[in-house]
mmCIF file of C-alpha atoms and ligand atoms in Angstrom:
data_model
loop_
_atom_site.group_PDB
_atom_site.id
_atom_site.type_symbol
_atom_site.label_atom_id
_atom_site.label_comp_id
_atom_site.label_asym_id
_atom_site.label_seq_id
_atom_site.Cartn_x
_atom_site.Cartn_y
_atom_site.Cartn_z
ATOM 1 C CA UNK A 1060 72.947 113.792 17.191
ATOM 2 C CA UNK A 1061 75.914 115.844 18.136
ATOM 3 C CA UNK A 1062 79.672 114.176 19.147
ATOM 4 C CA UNK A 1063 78.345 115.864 22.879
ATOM 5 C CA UNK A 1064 75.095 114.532 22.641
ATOM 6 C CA UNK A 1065 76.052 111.092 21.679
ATOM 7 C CA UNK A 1066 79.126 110.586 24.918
ATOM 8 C CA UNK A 1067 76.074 112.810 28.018
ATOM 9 C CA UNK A 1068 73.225 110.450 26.710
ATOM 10 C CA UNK A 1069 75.998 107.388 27.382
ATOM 11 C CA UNK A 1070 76.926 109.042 30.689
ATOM 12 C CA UNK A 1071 74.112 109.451 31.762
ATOM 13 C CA UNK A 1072 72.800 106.122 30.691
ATOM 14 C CA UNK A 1073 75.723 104.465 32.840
ATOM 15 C CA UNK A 1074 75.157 107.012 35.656
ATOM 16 C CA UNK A 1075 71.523 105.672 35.999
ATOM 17 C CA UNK A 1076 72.824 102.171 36.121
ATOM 18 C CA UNK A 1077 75.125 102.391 38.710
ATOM 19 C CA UNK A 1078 74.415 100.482 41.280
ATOM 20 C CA UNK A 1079 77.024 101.377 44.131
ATOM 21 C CA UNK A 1080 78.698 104.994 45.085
ATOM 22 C CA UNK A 1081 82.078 102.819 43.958
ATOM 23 C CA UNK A 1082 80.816 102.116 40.594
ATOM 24 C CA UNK A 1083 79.544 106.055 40.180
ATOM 25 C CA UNK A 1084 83.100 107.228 41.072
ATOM 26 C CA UNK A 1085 84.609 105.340 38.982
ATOM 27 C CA UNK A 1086 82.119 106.458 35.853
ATOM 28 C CA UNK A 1087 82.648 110.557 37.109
ATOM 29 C CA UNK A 1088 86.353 109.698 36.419
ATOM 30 C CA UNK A 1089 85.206 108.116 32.812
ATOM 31 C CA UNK A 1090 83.277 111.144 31.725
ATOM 32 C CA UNK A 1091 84.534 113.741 33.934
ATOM 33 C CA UNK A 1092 88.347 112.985 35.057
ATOM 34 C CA UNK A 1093 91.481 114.994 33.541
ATOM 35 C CA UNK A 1094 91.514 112.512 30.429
ATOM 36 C CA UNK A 1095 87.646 111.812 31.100
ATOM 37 C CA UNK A 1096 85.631 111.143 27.662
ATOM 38 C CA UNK A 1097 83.565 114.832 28.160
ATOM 39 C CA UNK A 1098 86.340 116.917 28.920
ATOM 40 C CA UNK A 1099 88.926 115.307 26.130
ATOM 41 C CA UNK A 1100 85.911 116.417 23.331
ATOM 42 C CA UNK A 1101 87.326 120.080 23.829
ATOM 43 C CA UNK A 1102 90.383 119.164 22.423
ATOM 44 C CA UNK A 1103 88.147 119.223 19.086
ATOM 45 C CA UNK A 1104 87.405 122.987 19.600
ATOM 46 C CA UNK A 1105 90.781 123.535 17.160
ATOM 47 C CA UNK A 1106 89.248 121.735 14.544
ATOM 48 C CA UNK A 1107 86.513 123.655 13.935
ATOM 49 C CA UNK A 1108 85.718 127.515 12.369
ATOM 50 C CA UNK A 1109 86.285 130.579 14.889
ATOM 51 C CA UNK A 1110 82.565 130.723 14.709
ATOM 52 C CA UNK A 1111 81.703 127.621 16.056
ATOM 53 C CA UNK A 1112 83.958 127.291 18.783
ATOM 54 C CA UNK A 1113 81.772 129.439 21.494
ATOM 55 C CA UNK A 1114 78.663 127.091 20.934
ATOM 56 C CA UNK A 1115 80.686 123.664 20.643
ATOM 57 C CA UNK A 1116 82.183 125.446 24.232
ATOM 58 C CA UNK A 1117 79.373 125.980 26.244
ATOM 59 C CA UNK A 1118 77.569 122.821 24.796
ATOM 60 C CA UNK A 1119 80.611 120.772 26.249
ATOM 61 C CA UNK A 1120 80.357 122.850 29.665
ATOM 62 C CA UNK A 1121 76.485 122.335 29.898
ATOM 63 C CA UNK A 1122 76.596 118.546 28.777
ATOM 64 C CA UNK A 1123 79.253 118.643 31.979
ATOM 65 C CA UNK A 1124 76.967 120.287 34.062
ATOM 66 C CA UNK A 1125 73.977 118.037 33.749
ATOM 67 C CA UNK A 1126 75.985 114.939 33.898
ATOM 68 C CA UNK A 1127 77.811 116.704 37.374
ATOM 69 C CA UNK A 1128 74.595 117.714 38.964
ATOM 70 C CA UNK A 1129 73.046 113.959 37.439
ATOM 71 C CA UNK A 1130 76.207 112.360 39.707
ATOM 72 C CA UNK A 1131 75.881 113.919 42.776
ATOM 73 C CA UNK A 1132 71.884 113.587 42.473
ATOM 74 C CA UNK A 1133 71.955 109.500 42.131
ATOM 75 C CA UNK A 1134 76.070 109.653 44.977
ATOM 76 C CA UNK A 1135 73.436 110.833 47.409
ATOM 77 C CA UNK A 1136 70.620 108.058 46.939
ATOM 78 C CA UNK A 1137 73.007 105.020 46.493
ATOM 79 C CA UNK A 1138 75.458 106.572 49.508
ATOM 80 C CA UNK A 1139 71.813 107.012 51.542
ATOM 81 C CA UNK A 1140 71.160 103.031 50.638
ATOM 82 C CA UNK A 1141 74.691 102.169 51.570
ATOM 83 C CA UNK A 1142 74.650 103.779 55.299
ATOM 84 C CA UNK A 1143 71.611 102.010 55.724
ATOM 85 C CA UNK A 1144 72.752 99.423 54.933
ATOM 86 C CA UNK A 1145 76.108 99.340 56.935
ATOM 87 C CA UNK A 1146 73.659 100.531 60.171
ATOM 88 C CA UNK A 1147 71.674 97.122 59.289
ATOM 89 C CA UNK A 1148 74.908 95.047 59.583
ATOM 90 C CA UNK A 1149 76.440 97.064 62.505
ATOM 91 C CA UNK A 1150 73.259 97.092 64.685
ATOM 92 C CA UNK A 1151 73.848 96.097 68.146
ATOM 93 C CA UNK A 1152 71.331 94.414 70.810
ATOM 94 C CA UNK A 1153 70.825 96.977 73.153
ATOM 95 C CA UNK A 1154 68.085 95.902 75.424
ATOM 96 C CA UNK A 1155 70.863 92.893 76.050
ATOM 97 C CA UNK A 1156 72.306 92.812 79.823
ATOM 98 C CA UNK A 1157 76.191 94.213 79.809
ATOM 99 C CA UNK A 1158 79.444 92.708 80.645
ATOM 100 C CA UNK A 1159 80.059 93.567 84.392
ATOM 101 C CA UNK A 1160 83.359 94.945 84.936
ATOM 102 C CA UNK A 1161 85.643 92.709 86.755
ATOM 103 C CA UNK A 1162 86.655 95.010 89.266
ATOM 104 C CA UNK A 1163 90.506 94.301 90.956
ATOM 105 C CA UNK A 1164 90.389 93.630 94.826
ATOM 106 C CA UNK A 1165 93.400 93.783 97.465
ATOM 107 C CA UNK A 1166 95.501 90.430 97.669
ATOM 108 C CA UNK A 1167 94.864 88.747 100.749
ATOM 109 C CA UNK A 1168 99.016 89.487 101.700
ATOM 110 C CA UNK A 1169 97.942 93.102 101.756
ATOM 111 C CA UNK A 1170 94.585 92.505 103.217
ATOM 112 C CA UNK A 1171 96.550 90.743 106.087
ATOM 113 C CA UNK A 1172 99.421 93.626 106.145
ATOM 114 C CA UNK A 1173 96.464 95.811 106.003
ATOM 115 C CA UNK A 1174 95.403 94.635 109.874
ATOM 116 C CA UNK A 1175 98.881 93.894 110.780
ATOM 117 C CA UNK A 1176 99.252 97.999 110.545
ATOM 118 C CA UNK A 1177 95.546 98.771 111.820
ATOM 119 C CA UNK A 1178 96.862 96.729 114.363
ATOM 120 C CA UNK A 1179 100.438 97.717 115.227
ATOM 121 C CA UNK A 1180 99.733 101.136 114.789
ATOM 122 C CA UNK A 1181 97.528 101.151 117.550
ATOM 123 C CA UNK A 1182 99.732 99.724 119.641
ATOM 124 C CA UNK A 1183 101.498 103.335 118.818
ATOM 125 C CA UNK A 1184 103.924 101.836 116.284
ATOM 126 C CA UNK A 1185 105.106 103.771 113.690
ATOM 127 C CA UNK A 1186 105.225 102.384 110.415
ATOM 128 C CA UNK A 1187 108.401 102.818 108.137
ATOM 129 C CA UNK A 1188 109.503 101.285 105.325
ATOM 130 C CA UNK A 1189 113.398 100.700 104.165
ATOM 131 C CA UNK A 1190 115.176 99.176 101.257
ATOM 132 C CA UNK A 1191 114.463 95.725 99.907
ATOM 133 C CA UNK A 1192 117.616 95.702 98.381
ATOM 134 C CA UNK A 1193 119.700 96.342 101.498
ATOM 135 C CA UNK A 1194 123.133 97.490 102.448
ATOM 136 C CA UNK A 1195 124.823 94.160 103.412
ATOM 137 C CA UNK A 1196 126.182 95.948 106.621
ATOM 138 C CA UNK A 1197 122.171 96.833 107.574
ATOM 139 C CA UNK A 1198 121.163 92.997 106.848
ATOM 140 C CA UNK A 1199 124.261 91.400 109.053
ATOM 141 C CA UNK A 1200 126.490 93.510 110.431
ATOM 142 C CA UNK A 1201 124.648 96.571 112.318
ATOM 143 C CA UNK A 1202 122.679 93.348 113.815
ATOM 144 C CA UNK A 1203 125.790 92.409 115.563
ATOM 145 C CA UNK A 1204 126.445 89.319 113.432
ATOM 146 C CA UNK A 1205 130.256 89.101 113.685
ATOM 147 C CA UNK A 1206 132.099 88.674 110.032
ATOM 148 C CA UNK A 1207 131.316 85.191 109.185
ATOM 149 C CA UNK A 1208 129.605 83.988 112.017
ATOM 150 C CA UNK A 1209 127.877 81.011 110.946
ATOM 151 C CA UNK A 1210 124.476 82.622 112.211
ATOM 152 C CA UNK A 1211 124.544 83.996 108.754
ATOM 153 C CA UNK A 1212 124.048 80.639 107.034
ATOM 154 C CA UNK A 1213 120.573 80.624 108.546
ATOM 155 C CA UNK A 1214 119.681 82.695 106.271
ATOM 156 C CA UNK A 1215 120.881 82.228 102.750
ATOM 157 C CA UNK A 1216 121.013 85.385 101.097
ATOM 158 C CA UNK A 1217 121.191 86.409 97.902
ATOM 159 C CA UNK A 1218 124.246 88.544 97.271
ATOM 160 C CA UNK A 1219 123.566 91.702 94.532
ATOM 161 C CA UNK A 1220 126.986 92.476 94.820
ATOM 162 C CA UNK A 1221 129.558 92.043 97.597
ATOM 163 C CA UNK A 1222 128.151 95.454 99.367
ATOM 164 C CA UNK A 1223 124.342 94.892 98.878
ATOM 165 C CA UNK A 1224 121.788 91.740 99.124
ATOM 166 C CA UNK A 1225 118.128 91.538 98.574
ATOM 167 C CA UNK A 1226 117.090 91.704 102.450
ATOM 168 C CA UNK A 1227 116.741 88.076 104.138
ATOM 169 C CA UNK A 1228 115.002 89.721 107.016
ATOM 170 C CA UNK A 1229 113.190 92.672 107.551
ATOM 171 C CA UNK A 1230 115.161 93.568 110.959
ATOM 172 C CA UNK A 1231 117.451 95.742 108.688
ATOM 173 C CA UNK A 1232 115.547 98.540 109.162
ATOM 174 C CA UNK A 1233 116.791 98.652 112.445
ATOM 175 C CA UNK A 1234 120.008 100.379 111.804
ATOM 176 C CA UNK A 1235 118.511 103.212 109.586
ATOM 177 C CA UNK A 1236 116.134 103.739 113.107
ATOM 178 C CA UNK A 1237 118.664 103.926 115.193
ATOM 179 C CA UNK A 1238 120.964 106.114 113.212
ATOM 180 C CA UNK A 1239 118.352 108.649 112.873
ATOM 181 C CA UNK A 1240 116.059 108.578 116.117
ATOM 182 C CA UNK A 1241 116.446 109.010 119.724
ATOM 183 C CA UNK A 1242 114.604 106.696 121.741
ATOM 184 C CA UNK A 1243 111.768 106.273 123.380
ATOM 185 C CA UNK A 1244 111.206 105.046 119.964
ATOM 186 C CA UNK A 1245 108.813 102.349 118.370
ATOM 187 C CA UNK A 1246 108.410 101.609 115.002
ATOM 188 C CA UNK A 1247 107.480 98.268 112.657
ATOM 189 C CA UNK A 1248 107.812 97.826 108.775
ATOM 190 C CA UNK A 1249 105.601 95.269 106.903
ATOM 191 C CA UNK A 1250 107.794 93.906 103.644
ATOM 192 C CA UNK A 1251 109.285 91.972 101.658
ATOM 193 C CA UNK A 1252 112.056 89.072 101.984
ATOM 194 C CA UNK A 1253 114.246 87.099 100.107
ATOM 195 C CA UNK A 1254 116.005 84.035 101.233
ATOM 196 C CA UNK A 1255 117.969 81.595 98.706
ATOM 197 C CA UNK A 1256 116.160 78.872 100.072
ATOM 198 C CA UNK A 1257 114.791 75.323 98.649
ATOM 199 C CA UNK A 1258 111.300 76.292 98.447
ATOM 200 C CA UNK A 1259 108.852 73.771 100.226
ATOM 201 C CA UNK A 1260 105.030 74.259 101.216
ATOM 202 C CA UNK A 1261 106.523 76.214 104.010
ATOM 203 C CA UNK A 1262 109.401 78.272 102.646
ATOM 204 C CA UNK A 1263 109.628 80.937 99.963
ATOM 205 C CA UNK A 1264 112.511 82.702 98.103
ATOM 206 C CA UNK A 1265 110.545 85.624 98.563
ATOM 207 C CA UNK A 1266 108.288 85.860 101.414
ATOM 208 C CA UNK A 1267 107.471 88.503 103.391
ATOM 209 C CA UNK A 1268 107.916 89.659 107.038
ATOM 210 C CA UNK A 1269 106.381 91.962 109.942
ATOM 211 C CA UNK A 1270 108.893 93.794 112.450
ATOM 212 C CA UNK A 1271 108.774 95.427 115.242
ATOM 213 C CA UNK A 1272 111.282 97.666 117.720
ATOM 214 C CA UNK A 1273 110.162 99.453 120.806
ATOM 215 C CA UNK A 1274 112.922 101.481 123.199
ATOM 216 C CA UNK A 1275 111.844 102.915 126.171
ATOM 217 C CA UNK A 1276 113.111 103.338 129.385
ATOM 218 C CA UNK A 1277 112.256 100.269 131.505
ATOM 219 C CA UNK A 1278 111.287 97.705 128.804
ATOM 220 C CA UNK A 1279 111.502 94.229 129.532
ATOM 221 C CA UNK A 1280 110.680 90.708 128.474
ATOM 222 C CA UNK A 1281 107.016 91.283 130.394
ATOM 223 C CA UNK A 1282 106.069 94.431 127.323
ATOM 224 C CA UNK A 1283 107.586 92.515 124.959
ATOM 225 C CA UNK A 1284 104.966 89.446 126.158
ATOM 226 C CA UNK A 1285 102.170 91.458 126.601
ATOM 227 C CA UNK A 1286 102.591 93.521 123.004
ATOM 228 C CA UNK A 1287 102.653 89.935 121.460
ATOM 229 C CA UNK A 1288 99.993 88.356 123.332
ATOM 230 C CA UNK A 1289 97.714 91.494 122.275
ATOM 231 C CA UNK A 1290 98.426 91.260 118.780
ATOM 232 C CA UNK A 1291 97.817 88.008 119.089
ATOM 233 C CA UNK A 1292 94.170 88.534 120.108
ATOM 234 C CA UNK A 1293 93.803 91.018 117.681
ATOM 235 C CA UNK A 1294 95.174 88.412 114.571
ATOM 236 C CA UNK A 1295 93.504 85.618 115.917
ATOM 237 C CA UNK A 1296 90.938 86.210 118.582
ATOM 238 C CA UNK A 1297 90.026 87.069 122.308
ATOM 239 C CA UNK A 1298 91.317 83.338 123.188
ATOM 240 C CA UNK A 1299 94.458 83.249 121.154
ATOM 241 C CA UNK A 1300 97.897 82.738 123.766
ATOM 242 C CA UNK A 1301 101.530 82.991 122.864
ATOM 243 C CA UNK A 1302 104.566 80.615 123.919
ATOM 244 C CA UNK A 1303 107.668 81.538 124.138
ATOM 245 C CA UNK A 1304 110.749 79.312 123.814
ATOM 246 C CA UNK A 1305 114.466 80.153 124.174
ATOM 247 C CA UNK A 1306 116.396 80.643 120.573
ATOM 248 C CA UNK A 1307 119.250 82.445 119.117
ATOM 249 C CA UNK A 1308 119.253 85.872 117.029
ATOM 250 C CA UNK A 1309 122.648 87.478 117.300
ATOM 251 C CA UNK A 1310 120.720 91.034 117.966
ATOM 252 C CA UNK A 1311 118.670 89.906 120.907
ATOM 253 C CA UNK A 1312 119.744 88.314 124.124
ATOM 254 C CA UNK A 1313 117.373 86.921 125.785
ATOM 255 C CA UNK A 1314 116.095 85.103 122.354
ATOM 256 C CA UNK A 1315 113.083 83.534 121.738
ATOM 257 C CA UNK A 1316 110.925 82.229 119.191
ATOM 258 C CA UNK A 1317 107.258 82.431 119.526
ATOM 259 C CA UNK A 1318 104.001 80.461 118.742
ATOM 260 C CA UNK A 1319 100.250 81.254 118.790
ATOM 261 C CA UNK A 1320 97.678 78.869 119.567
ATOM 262 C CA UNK A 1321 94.252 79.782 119.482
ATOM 263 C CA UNK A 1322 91.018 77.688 119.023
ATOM 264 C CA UNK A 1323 90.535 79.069 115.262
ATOM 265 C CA UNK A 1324 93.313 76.774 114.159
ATOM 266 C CA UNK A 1325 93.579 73.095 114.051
ATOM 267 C CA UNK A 1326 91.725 72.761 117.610
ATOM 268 C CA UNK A 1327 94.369 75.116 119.342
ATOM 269 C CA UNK A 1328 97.591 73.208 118.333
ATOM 270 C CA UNK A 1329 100.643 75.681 118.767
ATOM 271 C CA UNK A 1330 102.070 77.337 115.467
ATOM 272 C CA UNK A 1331 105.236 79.140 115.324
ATOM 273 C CA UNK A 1332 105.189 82.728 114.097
ATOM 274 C CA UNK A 1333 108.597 84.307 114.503
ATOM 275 C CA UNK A 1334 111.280 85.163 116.450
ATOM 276 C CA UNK A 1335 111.700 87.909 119.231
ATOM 277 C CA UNK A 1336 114.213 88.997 122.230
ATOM 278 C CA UNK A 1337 115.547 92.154 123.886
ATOM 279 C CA UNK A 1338 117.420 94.462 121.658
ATOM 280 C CA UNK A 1339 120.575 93.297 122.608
ATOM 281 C CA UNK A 1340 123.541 95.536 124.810
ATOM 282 C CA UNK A 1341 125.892 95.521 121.713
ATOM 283 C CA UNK A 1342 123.152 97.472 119.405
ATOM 284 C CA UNK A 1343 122.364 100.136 121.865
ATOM 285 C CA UNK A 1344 125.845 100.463 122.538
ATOM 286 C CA UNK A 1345 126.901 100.593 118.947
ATOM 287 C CA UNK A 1346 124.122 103.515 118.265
ATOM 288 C CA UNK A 1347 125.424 105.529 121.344
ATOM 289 C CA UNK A 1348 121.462 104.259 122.855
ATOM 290 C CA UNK A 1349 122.399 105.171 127.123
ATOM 291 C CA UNK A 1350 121.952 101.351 128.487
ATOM 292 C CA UNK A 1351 121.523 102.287 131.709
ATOM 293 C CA UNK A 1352 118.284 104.474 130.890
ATOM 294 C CA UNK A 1353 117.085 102.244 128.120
ATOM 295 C CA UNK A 1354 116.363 98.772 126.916
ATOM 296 C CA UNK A 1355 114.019 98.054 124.535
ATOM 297 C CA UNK A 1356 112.562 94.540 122.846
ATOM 298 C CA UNK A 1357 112.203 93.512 118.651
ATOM 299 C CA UNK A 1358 110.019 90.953 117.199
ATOM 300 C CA UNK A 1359 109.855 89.242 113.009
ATOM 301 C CA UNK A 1360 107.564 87.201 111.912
ATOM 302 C CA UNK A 1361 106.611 85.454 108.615
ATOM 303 C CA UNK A 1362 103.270 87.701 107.252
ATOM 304 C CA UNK A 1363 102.286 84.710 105.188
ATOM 305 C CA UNK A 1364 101.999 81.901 107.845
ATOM 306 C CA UNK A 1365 99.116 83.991 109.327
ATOM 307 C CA UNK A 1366 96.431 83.662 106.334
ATOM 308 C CA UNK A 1367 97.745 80.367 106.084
ATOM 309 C CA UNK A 1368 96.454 79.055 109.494
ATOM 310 C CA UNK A 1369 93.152 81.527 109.316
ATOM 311 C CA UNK A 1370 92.253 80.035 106.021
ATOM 312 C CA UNK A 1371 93.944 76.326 106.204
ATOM 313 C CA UNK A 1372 96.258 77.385 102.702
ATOM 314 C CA UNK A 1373 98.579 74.271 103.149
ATOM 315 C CA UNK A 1374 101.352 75.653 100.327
ATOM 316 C CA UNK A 1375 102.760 79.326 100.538
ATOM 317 C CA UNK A 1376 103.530 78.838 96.787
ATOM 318 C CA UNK A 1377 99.634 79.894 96.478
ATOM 319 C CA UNK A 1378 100.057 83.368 97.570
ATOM 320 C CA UNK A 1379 102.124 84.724 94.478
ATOM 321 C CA UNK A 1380 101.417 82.341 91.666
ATOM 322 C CA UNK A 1381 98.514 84.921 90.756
ATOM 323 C CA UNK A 1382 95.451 82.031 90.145
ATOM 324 C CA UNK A 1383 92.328 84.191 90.445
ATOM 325 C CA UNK A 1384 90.507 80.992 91.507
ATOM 326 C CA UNK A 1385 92.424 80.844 94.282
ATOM 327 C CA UNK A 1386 92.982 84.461 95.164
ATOM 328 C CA UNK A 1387 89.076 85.383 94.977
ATOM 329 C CA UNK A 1388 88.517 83.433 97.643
ATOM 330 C CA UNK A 1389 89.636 86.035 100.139
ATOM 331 C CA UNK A 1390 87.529 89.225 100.449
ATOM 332 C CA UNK A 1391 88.130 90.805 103.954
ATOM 333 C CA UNK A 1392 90.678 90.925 106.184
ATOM 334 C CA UNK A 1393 91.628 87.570 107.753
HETATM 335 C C1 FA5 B 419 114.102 86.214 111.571
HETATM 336 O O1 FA5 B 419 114.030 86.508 110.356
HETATM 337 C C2 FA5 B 419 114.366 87.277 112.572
HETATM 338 N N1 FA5 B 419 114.758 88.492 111.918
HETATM 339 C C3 FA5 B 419 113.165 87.473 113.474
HETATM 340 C C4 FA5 B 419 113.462 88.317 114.675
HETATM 341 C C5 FA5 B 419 113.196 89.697 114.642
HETATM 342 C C6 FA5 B 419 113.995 87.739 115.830
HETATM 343 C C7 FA5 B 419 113.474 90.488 115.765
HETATM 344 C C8 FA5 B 419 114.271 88.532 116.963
HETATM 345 C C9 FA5 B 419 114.021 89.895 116.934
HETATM 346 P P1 FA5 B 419 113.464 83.722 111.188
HETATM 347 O O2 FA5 B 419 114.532 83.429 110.204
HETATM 348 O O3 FA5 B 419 113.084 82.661 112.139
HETATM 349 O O4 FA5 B 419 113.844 85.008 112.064
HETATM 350 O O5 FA5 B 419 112.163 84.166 110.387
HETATM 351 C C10 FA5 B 419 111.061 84.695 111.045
HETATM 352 C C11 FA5 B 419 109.778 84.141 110.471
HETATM 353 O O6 FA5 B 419 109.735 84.412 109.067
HETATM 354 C C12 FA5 B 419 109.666 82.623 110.573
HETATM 355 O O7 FA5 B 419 109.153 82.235 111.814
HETATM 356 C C13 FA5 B 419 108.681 82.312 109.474
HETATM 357 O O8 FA5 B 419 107.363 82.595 109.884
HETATM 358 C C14 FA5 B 419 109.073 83.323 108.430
HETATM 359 N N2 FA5 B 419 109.980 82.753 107.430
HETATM 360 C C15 FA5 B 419 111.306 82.542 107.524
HETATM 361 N N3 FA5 B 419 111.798 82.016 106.394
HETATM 362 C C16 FA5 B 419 110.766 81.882 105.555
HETATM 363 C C17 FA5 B 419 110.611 81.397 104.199
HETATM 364 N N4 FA5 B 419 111.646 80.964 103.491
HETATM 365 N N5 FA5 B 419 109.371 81.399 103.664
HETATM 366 C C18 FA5 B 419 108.312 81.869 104.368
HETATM 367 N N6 FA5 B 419 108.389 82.342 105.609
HETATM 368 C C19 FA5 B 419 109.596 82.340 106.213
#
């Protein structure tokens, strides 16, 4: 038998035995690669007489040829058995039920800013929003705090720099109102608040805060009383009431704070919501607001106490600390 003869029979002996598409590669390489034992035998073409050297040519080509055509016959069956293979381990179930999607669902703060707007905004309240990081003059100042009044250490703020705090109540937006709009005016913000603060079951660094400002000509302490006592009925219920006791906000005079009671909660008992007053003279006077034609009341109040009470949540510290156990439980509005 010829040199060729002798190295295709071995080829194709090994081709036949191959038993994975790896293995075949790695015998086209043997026979067939650059240095491969077929295509080196040509290299013996200069040994032999001109004569020859045609035949001993195209016996090397063909012998490639049928070992080429030999490969790619048995690549196809043993990569055919391979994919099946691979589709055998890969197979999935798919009569099984699926994963539902966990789908997201408003935090019960937003749910209850969500009414608190549905709400104010019938009342014909505009909403607005202003900085959370506020311009220390907005937060104190344009509220008629006087430099260093000690009013200020109610409320322990959290100074950015000496110009600018994170907002310790949302009646900052006041300012910005009145600097840009002429009354008859009303407008509220929903937000948030920060307050450096020992937190407690109660109290929050960061909490957040409804408020409201109305100025129109002829407002008194009776609107005021009958705004609250509606949104009261609409937070709480046809047989919620609201009391009002005197307090102290350097931008109202009168001051008061206020408290709902309604059946819904602890068999009526009161619970204090925020604080409230007539805008006081040195505010409209400041923002060139005509006191003789106008007046107008504000009210704040803590966003979070009201899910509390609907929904008995005895520690505020529930609200942000993101526990989906506890969060799920609240699916509509309060
Ligand atoms: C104020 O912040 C006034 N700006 C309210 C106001 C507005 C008065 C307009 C008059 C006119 P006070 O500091 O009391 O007031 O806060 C109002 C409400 O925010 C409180 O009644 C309470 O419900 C809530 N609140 C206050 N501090 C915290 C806190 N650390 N954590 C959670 N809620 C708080």
């Amino acid at each position: 038998m010829s040199q060729v003869a002798t190295v295709e029979s071995a080829a194709i002996q090994e081709v036949q035995a191959a038993s994975s598409s790896a293995e075949l590669r790695a015998i086209e390489i043997k026979y067939l690669g650059k240095s491969g034992e077929l295509t080196t035998l040509l290299r013996l073409i200069g040994t032999l007489p001109n004569e020859e050297k045609p035949k001993f040519g195209q016996q090397i080509n063909e012998a490639k040829a049928r070992v080429t055509a030999l490969i790619e016959e048995r690549d196809a069956a043993l990569k055919g058995g391979e994919m099946l293979a691979q589709f055998e381990r890969e197979k999935i179930d798919i009569t099984l039920p699926g994963r539902p999607w966990r789908i997201g669902r408003e935090h019960v703060l937003q749910l209850t800013a969500n009414k608190i707007r549905r709400v104010l905004g019938g009342l014909g309240f505009r909403y607005i929003e202003t900085p959370e990081l506020e311009h220390v003059n907005y937060n104190f100042a344009a509220l008629n705090y006087p430099p260093d009044h000690p009013a200020m250490d109610d409320q322990d703020t959290f100074y950015i720099d000496d110009d600018t705090v994170l907002r310790t109540q949302c009646t900052a937006m006041q300012g910005r109102i009145f600097e840009k709009v002429k009354p008859p005016l009303r407008y509220f913000t929903v937000g948030r608040t920060f307050r450096n603060e020992a937190v407690d079951r109660t109290h929050g660094h960061t909490f957040h805060q409804v408020d409201a400002v109305m100025i129109d000509e002829g407002i008194s302490m009776a609107d005021l009383k009958g705004v609250l006592e509606l949104f009261a009925r609409e937070m709480f219920g046809e047989n919620a009431q609201v009391r009002f006791r005197p307090d102290f906000f350097p931008f109202v005079e009168p001051g008061v704070d206020y408290a709902i009671s309604s059946p819904k909660f602890a068999g009526g008992r009161w619970l204090e919501l925020g604080g409230a007053g007539l805008v006081h003279p040195n505010i409209l006077r400041a923002y060139g607001i005509d006191e003789e034609k106008y007046s107008g009341f504000a009210f704040g109040l803590g966003v979070e106490r009201i899910p509390m009470l609907a929904h008995g949540v005895d520690d505020l510290r529930h609200f942000l600390e993101n526990d989906l156990r506890f969060l799920d439980q609240f699916t509509s509005e309060i």
